GROMACS .gro file of C-alpha atoms in nm:
model
  387
    1MET     CA    1  -6.242   7.896  -6.005
    2ARG     CA    2  -6.218   7.874  -6.383
    3LEU     CA    3  -5.842   7.827  -6.353
    4VAL     CA    4  -5.892   7.522  -6.132
    5LYS     CA    5  -6.124   7.359  -6.388
    6LYS     CA    6  -5.874   7.402  -6.672
    7PRO     CA    7  -5.608   7.139  -6.741
    8LEU     CA    8  -5.272   7.229  -6.592
    9LEU     CA    9  -5.098   7.252  -6.929
   10ASN     CA   10  -5.356   7.499  -7.057
   11VAL     CA   11  -5.303   7.718  -6.750
   12LEU     CA   12  -4.924   7.714  -6.797
   13ASN     CA   13  -4.962   7.788  -7.165
   14GLU     CA   14  -5.199   8.077  -7.097
   15HIS     CA   15  -4.988   8.238  -6.825
   16LEU     CA   16  -4.630   8.154  -6.928
   17ILE     CA   17  -4.623   8.093  -7.304
   18ASP     CA   18  -4.900   8.291  -7.474
   19TYR     CA   19  -4.937   8.557  -7.205
   20PRO     CA   20  -4.965   8.893  -7.390
   21THR     CA   21  -4.672   9.114  -7.291
   22PRO     CA   22  -4.607   9.480  -7.390
   23THR     CA   23  -4.340   9.500  -7.660
   24SER     CA   24  -4.168   9.799  -7.496
   25ILE     CA   25  -4.060   9.634  -7.169
   26ASN     CA   26  -3.684   9.592  -7.120
   27TYR     CA   27  -3.441   9.402  -6.897
   28ALA     CA   28  -3.558   9.599  -6.592
   29TRP     CA   29  -3.867   9.378  -6.599
   30SER     CA   30  -3.652   9.068  -6.539
   31PHE     CA   31  -3.597   9.149  -6.171
   32GLY     CA   32  -3.933   8.998  -6.076
   33PHE     CA   33  -3.836   8.668  -6.237
   34LEU     CA   34  -3.493   8.683  -6.073
   35SER     CA   35  -3.657   8.737  -5.734
   36GLY     CA   36  -3.853   8.416  -5.782
   37MET     CA   37  -3.536   8.227  -5.871
   38CYS     CA   38  -3.361   8.362  -5.561
   39LEU     CA   39  -3.655   8.243  -5.350
   40VAL     CA   40  -3.619   7.893  -5.495
   41ILE     CA   41  -3.244   7.892  -5.414
   42GLN     CA   42  -3.315   8.004  -5.057
   43ILE     CA   43  -3.585   7.745  -4.992
   44VAL     CA   44  -3.384   7.454  -5.136
   45SER     CA   45  -3.060   7.547  -4.959
   46GLY     CA   46  -3.250   7.629  -4.637
   47VAL     CA   47  -3.419   7.290  -4.624
   48LEU     CA   48  -3.083   7.118  -4.671
   49LEU     CA   49  -2.926   7.327  -4.396
   50ALA     CA   50  -3.213   7.256  -4.157
   51MET     CA   51  -3.135   6.884  -4.184
   52HIS     CA   52  -2.803   6.940  -4.006
   53TYR     CA   53  -2.867   7.248  -3.791
   54THR     CA   54  -2.924   7.223  -3.414
   55PRO     CA   55  -3.134   7.509  -3.265
   56ASN     CA   56  -2.969   7.511  -2.924
   57VAL     CA   57  -2.756   7.789  -2.774
   58ASP     CA   58  -2.487   7.538  -2.673
   59LEU     CA   59  -2.475   7.361  -3.010
   60ALA     CA   60  -2.593   7.605  -3.279
   61PHE     CA   61  -2.254   7.764  -3.347
   62PHE     CA   62  -2.080   7.426  -3.363
   63SER     CA   63  -2.353   7.277  -3.583
   64ILE     CA   64  -2.272   7.547  -3.839
   65GLU     CA   65  -1.904   7.448  -3.820
   66HIS     CA   66  -2.011   7.084  -3.857
   67ILE     CA   67  -2.203   7.175  -4.173
   68MET     CA   68  -1.904   7.365  -4.310
   69ARG     CA   69  -1.641   7.097  -4.232
   70ASP     CA   70  -1.808   6.755  -4.211
   71VAL     CA   71  -2.120   6.756  -4.431
   72ASN     CA   72  -2.057   6.673  -4.796
   73ASN     CA   73  -2.062   7.005  -4.984
   74GLY     CA   74  -2.195   7.167  -4.668
   75TRP     CA   75  -1.978   7.473  -4.727
   76LEU     CA   76  -2.143   7.519  -5.066
   77ILE     CA   77  -2.494   7.492  -4.921
   78ARG     CA   78  -2.418   7.732  -4.636
   79TYR     CA   79  -2.244   7.993  -4.854
   80SER     CA   80  -2.518   7.967  -5.118
   81HIS     CA   81  -2.781   8.034  -4.853
   82ALA     CA   82  -2.592   8.319  -4.685
   83ASN     CA   83  -2.502   8.497  -5.010
   84GLY     CA   84  -2.838   8.406  -5.161
   85ALA     CA   85  -3.008   8.622  -4.899
   86SER     CA   86  -2.798   8.921  -5.006
   87PHE     CA   87  -2.866   8.863  -5.375
   88PHE     CA   88  -3.236   8.818  -5.298
   89PHE     CA   89  -3.245   9.165  -5.145
   90ILE     CA   90  -3.038   9.312  -5.430
   91VAL     CA   91  -3.285   9.199  -5.697
   92VAL     CA   92  -3.587   9.291  -5.483
   93TYR     CA   93  -3.452   9.641  -5.419
   94ALA     CA   94  -3.385   9.676  -5.794
   95HIS     CA   95  -3.738   9.549  -5.863
   96MET     CA   96  -3.887   9.806  -5.624
   97ALA     CA   97  -3.674  10.084  -5.774
   98ARG     CA   98  -3.802   9.996  -6.122
   99ASN     CA   99  -4.161  10.010  -5.994
  100LEU     CA  100  -4.099  10.352  -5.840
  101TYR     CA  101  -3.933  10.480  -6.158
  102PHE     CA  102  -4.208  10.368  -6.395
  103GLY     CA  103  -4.505  10.432  -6.165
  104SER     CA  104  -4.610  10.067  -6.132
  105TYR     CA  105  -4.760  10.137  -5.788
  106LEU     CA  106  -5.045  10.348  -5.929
  107SER     CA  107  -5.394  10.230  -6.026
  108PRO     CA  108  -5.486   9.974  -6.155
  109ARG     CA  109  -5.190   9.798  -5.990
  110ILE     CA  110  -5.233   9.913  -5.630
  111LEU     CA  111  -5.313   9.563  -5.502
  112LEU     CA  112  -5.015   9.430  -5.696
  113TRP     CA  113  -4.793   9.689  -5.523
  114TYR     CA  114  -4.936   9.598  -5.183
  115SER     CA  115  -4.877   9.225  -5.234
  116GLY     CA  116  -4.515   9.302  -5.324
  117LEU     CA  117  -4.471   9.511  -5.009
  118VAL     CA  118  -4.612   9.228  -4.797
  119ILE     CA  119  -4.351   8.998  -4.953
  120PHE     CA  120  -4.083   9.257  -4.871
  121VAL     CA  121  -4.190   9.278  -4.505
  122LEU     CA  122  -4.194   8.897  -4.477
  123MET     CA  123  -3.848   8.889  -4.634
  124MET     CA  124  -3.715   9.134  -4.375
  125ALA     CA  125  -3.859   8.929  -4.089
  126THR     CA  126  -3.723   8.605  -4.234
  127ALA     CA  127  -3.378   8.750  -4.297
  128PHE     CA  128  -3.354   8.896  -3.947
  129MET     CA  129  -3.441   8.567  -3.781
  130GLY     CA  130  -3.206   8.380  -4.012
  131TYR     CA  131  -2.922   8.612  -3.916
  132VAL     CA  132  -2.965   8.504  -3.553
  133LEU     CA  133  -2.933   8.131  -3.623
  134PRO     CA  134  -2.550   8.104  -3.666
  135TRP     CA  135  -2.529   8.223  -3.302
  136GLY     CA  136  -2.215   8.426  -3.351
  137GLN     CA  137  -2.136   8.749  -3.170
  138MET     CA  138  -2.308   8.974  -3.422
  139SER     CA  139  -2.606   8.738  -3.445
  140PHE     CA  140  -2.661   8.743  -3.069
  141TRP     CA  141  -2.608   9.115  -3.015
  142GLY     CA  142  -2.796   9.211  -3.329
  143ALA     CA  143  -3.093   9.012  -3.201
  144THR     CA  144  -3.058   9.174  -2.858
  145VAL     CA  145  -3.056   9.527  -3.000
  146ILE     CA  146  -3.340   9.481  -3.250
  147THR     CA  147  -3.573   9.287  -3.020
  148ASN     CA  148  -3.510   9.547  -2.748
  149LEU     CA  149  -3.682   9.799  -2.974
  150PHE     CA  150  -4.016   9.638  -2.891
  151SER     CA  151  -3.969   9.748  -2.530
  152ALA     CA  152  -4.006  10.108  -2.649
  153ILE     CA  153  -4.376  10.051  -2.721
  154PRO     CA  154  -4.578  10.224  -2.447
  155TYR     CA  155  -4.745  10.009  -2.180
  156ALA     CA  156  -4.711   9.670  -2.353
  157GLY     CA  157  -4.348   9.704  -2.469
  158GLU     CA  158  -4.173   9.514  -2.189
  159SER     CA  159  -4.426   9.230  -2.193
  160LEU     CA  160  -4.406   9.207  -2.572
  161ALA     CA  161  -4.025   9.190  -2.566
  162GLN     CA  162  -4.027   8.919  -2.298
  163TRP     CA  163  -4.288   8.724  -2.492
  164LEU     CA  164  -4.069   8.748  -2.802
  165TRP     CA  165  -3.760   8.633  -2.610
  166GLY     CA  166  -3.938   8.359  -2.419
  167GLY     CA  167  -3.769   8.494  -2.107
  168TYR     CA  168  -3.592   8.804  -1.983
  169SER     CA  169  -3.325   8.814  -2.255
  170VAL     CA  170  -3.227   8.649  -2.582
  171ASN     CA  171  -3.188   8.282  -2.490
  172ASN     CA  172  -3.252   7.927  -2.602
  173ALA     CA  173  -3.627   7.980  -2.634
  174THR     CA  174  -3.561   8.279  -2.860
  175LEU     CA  175  -3.333   8.075  -3.084
  176ASN     CA  176  -3.587   7.792  -3.109
  177ARG     CA  177  -3.879   8.013  -3.206
  178PHE     CA  178  -3.666   8.211  -3.450
  179PHE     CA  179  -3.558   7.886  -3.616
  180SER     CA  180  -3.919   7.769  -3.643
  181LEU     CA  181  -4.039   8.097  -3.792
  182HIS     CA  182  -3.737   8.125  -4.022
  183TYR     CA  183  -3.822   7.782  -4.161
  184LEU     CA  184  -4.194   7.862  -4.194
  185LEU     CA  185  -4.201   8.215  -4.337
  186PRO     CA  186  -4.034   8.137  -4.675
  187PHE     CA  187  -4.331   7.917  -4.761
  188GLY     CA  188  -4.557   8.211  -4.677
  189ILE     CA  189  -4.342   8.423  -4.908
  190ALA     CA  190  -4.384   8.160  -5.180
  191GLY     CA  191  -4.762   8.171  -5.134
  192MET     CA  192  -4.762   8.551  -5.154
  193ALA     CA  193  -4.542   8.528  -5.466
  194VAL     CA  194  -4.809   8.316  -5.635
  195ALA     CA  195  -5.073   8.573  -5.535
  196HIS     CA  196  -4.842   8.850  -5.661
  197LEU     CA  197  -4.810   8.675  -5.997
  198ALA     CA  198  -5.186   8.623  -6.018
  199LEU     CA  199  -5.248   8.994  -5.951
  200LEU     CA  200  -4.986   9.082  -6.213
  201HIS     CA  201  -5.166   8.877  -6.476
  202TYR     CA  202  -5.500   9.019  -6.366
  203SER     CA  203  -5.396   9.384  -6.403
  204SER     CA  204  -5.138   9.318  -6.682
  205SER     CA  205  -4.776   9.433  -6.686
  206ASN     CA  206  -4.675   9.795  -6.681
  207ASN     CA  207  -4.436   9.927  -6.947
  208PRO     CA  208  -4.175  10.205  -6.985
  209LEU     CA  209  -4.431  10.428  -7.156
  210GLY     CA  210  -4.653  10.416  -6.847
  211CYS     CA  211  -4.973  10.372  -7.047
  212SER     CA  212  -5.209  10.076  -7.034
  213SER     CA  213  -5.312   9.931  -7.368
  214THR     CA  214  -5.441   9.603  -7.506
  215MET     CA  215  -5.260   9.673  -7.834
  216ASP     CA  216  -4.895   9.627  -7.926
  217LYS     CA  217  -4.843   9.307  -7.727
  218ILE     CA  218  -4.666   8.985  -7.814
  219PRO     CA  219  -4.649   8.640  -7.649
  220MET     CA  220  -4.411   8.604  -7.356
  221TYR     CA  221  -4.241   8.304  -7.518
  222PRO     CA  222  -3.990   8.317  -7.677
  223TYR     CA  223  -3.928   8.692  -7.677
  224PHE     CA  224  -3.921   8.766  -7.304
  225ILE     CA  225  -3.845   8.420  -7.169
  226VAL     CA  226  -3.511   8.446  -7.351
  227LYS     CA  227  -3.444   8.782  -7.180
  228ASP     CA  228  -3.528   8.636  -6.840
  229VAL     CA  229  -3.302   8.333  -6.895
  230PHE     CA  230  -3.013   8.559  -7.002
  231SER     CA  231  -3.068   8.777  -6.691
  232LEU     CA  232  -3.066   8.462  -6.476
  233LEU     CA  233  -2.733   8.351  -6.626
  234VAL     CA  234  -2.580   8.692  -6.549
  235LEU     CA  235  -2.713   8.673  -6.192
  236LEU     CA  236  -2.579   8.321  -6.143
  237LEU     CA  237  -2.240   8.433  -6.274
  238ALA     CA  238  -2.221   8.714  -6.016
  239PHE     CA  239  -2.365   8.487  -5.746
  240SER     CA  240  -2.105   8.218  -5.819
  241ALA     CA  241  -1.825   8.475  -5.801
  242PHE     CA  242  -1.925   8.559  -5.444
  243VAL     CA  243  -1.992   8.199  -5.335
  244PHE     CA  244  -1.663   8.060  -5.467
  245PHE     CA  245  -1.424   8.355  -5.441
  246ALA     CA  246  -1.558   8.595  -5.175
  247PRO     CA  247  -1.811   8.400  -4.965
  248ASN     CA  248  -1.769   8.615  -4.652
  249TYR     CA  249  -1.747   8.955  -4.819
  250LEU     CA  250  -2.110   9.044  -4.747
  251GLY     CA  251  -2.103   8.903  -4.393
  252HIS     CA  252  -1.950   9.023  -4.068
  253PRO     CA  253  -1.628   8.873  -3.924
  254ASP     CA  254  -1.764   8.882  -3.567
  255ASN     CA  255  -2.008   8.607  -3.660
  256TYR     CA  256  -1.714   8.364  -3.665
  257VAL     CA  257  -1.685   8.416  -3.291
  258GLU     CA  258  -1.928   8.220  -3.073
  259ALA     CA  259  -2.198   8.430  -2.904
  260ASN     CA  260  -2.100   8.556  -2.560
  261ALA     CA  261  -2.347   8.755  -2.351
  262MET     CA  262  -2.058   8.887  -2.138
  263VAL     CA  263  -1.862   9.046  -2.425
  264THR     CA  264  -2.022   9.324  -2.631
  265PRO     CA  265  -1.879   9.390  -2.980
  266ALA     CA  266  -1.726   9.732  -3.036
  267HIS     CA  267  -1.978   9.815  -3.308
  268ILE     CA  268  -2.311   9.635  -3.350
  269VAL     CA  269  -2.455   9.649  -3.702
  270PRO     CA  270  -2.724   9.448  -3.882
  271GLU     CA  271  -2.680   9.294  -4.227
  272TRP     CA  272  -2.612   9.542  -4.508
  273TYR     CA  273  -2.966   9.527  -4.650
  274PHE     CA  274  -3.107   9.668  -4.323
  275LEU     CA  275  -2.855   9.952  -4.290
  276PRO     CA  276  -3.068  10.232  -4.446
  277PHE     CA  277  -3.352  10.163  -4.201
  278TYR     CA  278  -3.103  10.126  -3.916
  279ALA     CA  279  -2.961  10.471  -4.002
  280ILE     CA  280  -3.311  10.622  -3.985
  281LEU     CA  281  -3.363  10.452  -3.647
  282ARG     CA  282  -3.041  10.599  -3.506
  283ALA     CA  283  -3.103  10.944  -3.657
  284VAL     CA  284  -3.374  11.009  -3.396
  285PRO     CA  285  -3.233  11.051  -3.041
  286ASP     CA  286  -3.552  10.924  -2.873
  287LYS     CA  287  -3.589  10.544  -2.868
  288LEU     CA  288  -3.965  10.535  -2.928
  289LEU     CA  289  -3.959  10.804  -3.196
  290GLY     CA  290  -3.669  10.624  -3.363
  291VAL     CA  291  -3.875  10.305  -3.383
  292VAL     CA  292  -4.169  10.505  -3.521
  293ALA     CA  293  -3.944  10.667  -3.783
  294MET     CA  294  -3.802  10.331  -3.891
  295GLY     CA  295  -4.151  10.183  -3.915
  296ALA     CA  296  -4.274  10.488  -4.104
  297SER     CA  297  -3.993  10.450  -4.359
  298ILE     CA  298  -4.153  10.120  -4.464
  299ALA     CA  299  -4.517  10.215  -4.398
  300ILE     CA  300  -4.493  10.519  -4.626
  301LEU     CA  301  -4.453  10.284  -4.921
  302PHE     CA  302  -4.807  10.154  -4.856
  303PHE     CA  303  -4.946  10.509  -4.880
  304LEU     CA  304  -4.748  10.594  -5.192
  305PRO     CA  305  -5.036  10.529  -5.440
  306PHE     CA  306  -5.241  10.794  -5.256
  307ILE     CA  307  -4.958  11.041  -5.190
  308CYS     CA  308  -4.846  11.065  -5.552
  309ARG     CA  309  -5.093  11.266  -5.760
  310ALA     CA  310  -4.898  11.265  -6.085
  311GLU     CA  311  -5.101  11.167  -6.390
  312ILE     CA  312  -4.784  11.083  -6.582
  313ARG     CA  313  -4.671  10.742  -6.458
  314SER     CA  314  -4.327  10.696  -6.609
  315THR     CA  315  -4.037  10.901  -6.476
  316LYS     CA  316  -3.896  10.872  -6.826
  317PHE     CA  317  -4.127  11.160  -6.925
  318ARG     CA  318  -4.092  11.362  -6.602
  319TYR     CA  319  -3.770  11.556  -6.643
  320VAL     CA  320  -3.781  11.725  -6.300
  321TYR     CA  321  -3.877  11.417  -6.101
  322ARG     CA  322  -3.615  11.211  -6.286
  323VAL     CA  323  -3.340  11.418  -6.123
  324LEU     CA  324  -3.510  11.390  -5.783
  325PHE     CA  325  -3.546  11.013  -5.825
  326TRP     CA  326  -3.172  10.962  -5.873
  327ILE     CA  327  -3.101  11.193  -5.581
  328PHE     CA  328  -3.333  10.970  -5.377
  329VAL     CA  329  -3.140  10.660  -5.487
  330ALA     CA  330  -2.815  10.828  -5.382
  331ASP     CA  331  -2.979  10.921  -5.051
  332VAL     CA  332  -3.069  10.557  -4.984
  333PHE     CA  333  -2.709  10.451  -5.056
  334LEU     CA  334  -2.590  10.726  -4.823
  335LEU     CA  335  -2.822  10.601  -4.549
  336GLY     CA  336  -2.682  10.252  -4.601
  337TYR     CA  337  -2.330  10.384  -4.556
  338LEU     CA  338  -2.425  10.586  -4.246
  339GLY     CA  339  -2.601  10.285  -4.091
  340GLY     CA  340  -2.270  10.100  -4.087
  341GLN     CA  341  -2.080  10.381  -3.915
  342VAL     CA  342  -2.034  10.448  -3.545
  343ALA     CA  343  -2.317  10.654  -3.389
  344GLU     CA  344  -2.120  10.978  -3.348
  345GLU     CA  345  -2.078  11.312  -3.521
  346PRO     CA  346  -2.082  11.398  -3.805
  347TYR     CA  347  -2.262  11.075  -3.900
  348ILE     CA  348  -2.563  11.146  -3.677
  349THR     CA  349  -2.627  11.490  -3.828
  350ILE     CA  350  -2.585  11.361  -4.182
  351SER     CA  351  -2.822  11.071  -4.100
  352GLN     CA  352  -3.085  11.317  -3.983
  353ILE     CA  353  -3.056  11.519  -4.304
  354ALA     CA  354  -3.066  11.206  -4.521
  355SER     CA  355  -3.364  11.069  -4.325
  356PHE     CA  356  -3.548  11.399  -4.367
  357TYR     CA  357  -3.491  11.386  -4.743
  358TYR     CA  358  -3.613  11.023  -4.754
  359PHE     CA  359  -3.956  11.123  -4.625
  360ALA     CA  360  -3.963  11.458  -4.806
  361HIS     CA  361  -3.909  11.283  -5.138
  362PHE     CA  362  -4.233  11.089  -5.108
  363ILE     CA  363  -4.450  11.340  -4.925
  364VAL     CA  364  -4.345  11.673  -5.080
  365LEU     CA  365  -4.092  11.660  -5.362
  366SER     CA  366  -4.274  11.414  -5.589
  367ASN     CA  367  -4.582  11.638  -5.600
  368VAL     CA  368  -4.376  11.958  -5.625
  369ALA     CA  369  -4.193  11.809  -5.923
  370TYR     CA  370  -4.521  11.725  -6.092
  371TRP     CA  371  -4.650  12.081  -6.032
  372LEU     CA  372  -4.334  12.226  -6.186
  373GLU     CA  373  -4.354  11.991  -6.484
  374THR     CA  374  -4.719  12.065  -6.558
  375SER     CA  375  -4.665  12.438  -6.508
  376ALA     CA  376  -4.377  12.437  -6.755
  377VAL     CA  377  -4.591  12.248  -7.007
  378LEU     CA  378  -4.903  12.461  -6.966
  379MET     CA  379  -4.726  12.798  -6.956
  380PRO     CA  380  -4.672  12.830  -7.335
  381CYS     CA  381  -5.038  12.736  -7.397
  382ARG     CA  382  -5.158  13.006  -7.157
  383LEU     CA  383  -4.937  13.265  -7.323
  384ARG     CA  384  -5.077  13.174  -7.667
  385LYS     CA  385  -5.436  13.215  -7.541
  386ARG     CA  386  -5.358  13.561  -7.403
  387GLN     CA  387  -5.208  13.667  -7.734
   0.00000   0.00000   0.00000
């Protein structure tokens, strides 16, 4: 309540200009700021697109073509929104990887970690529903496959899937409700981002050393604002390269074919940022257990502050876990590659091995690494005591 009573300029000065920031943080801490900028790009471009989009199964595909061909700079708005979603996930994944590397999910930042995960889940829901809106072949069949997963839930699955569709299959009612939710959820993400920022300033920023201290801090402006602005310019440069020179590189060519319920694509895949989770889903032969495994791959991140018992936060000082961390990153990239392949051997077997390592990394290997590290450190001390 004290923030509300303060003049707006004082609040901005306290939280953006004079906010005490650890001197040791580097460019890896810019990904949070870049995520906020990507959210702004998505909301602005999304509102402009919604002014010309028609959420109807007979007109949706052609309304996209109308935006691309007839609306002034419509191609720029559409490509900015489509590629902006990919860049949004890139910076968010990098932001999450930095948090995992430097132990930012541990106390006293558990609530901060949880708020970030809620944003991530909302992003996934928003992106999935947005992928359906162009009403191309991959949009329609991707929606059919993913929403069919709800039918695997015991007892209530079929009713839940039909409620989600608004009928007995993906149809006009599905498209309408997906459009409504896709328009609404980004504002929920923006609200959670404000809460995320408030929790960050409440618990203070982490740093590469992994230790909390009120000493050795400097104002955010100009030292770190300059870093964030430079990072934003680099991001915009890469973003512009895709928008102007390779706008369809991160998309799927089948989405330039109008949705047809009578013609199934040869290979149905979601967008690239869902491929690791899709690979985990397909790695399990049972439909229900596959859904559980995919859900667990996200849910395990919520339990991470309680699974990890390491007292040393930063992986920078954990020489065993550092190797395991980069193996984990490679494993996630491998899952992303496998998720885009046809569901046949040897991809299924490799997906099962990679999925097993994904869970083993969090549940077993992180604690085993800490045990090995502490044993290696304490062993010389024990030998000296015996002598």
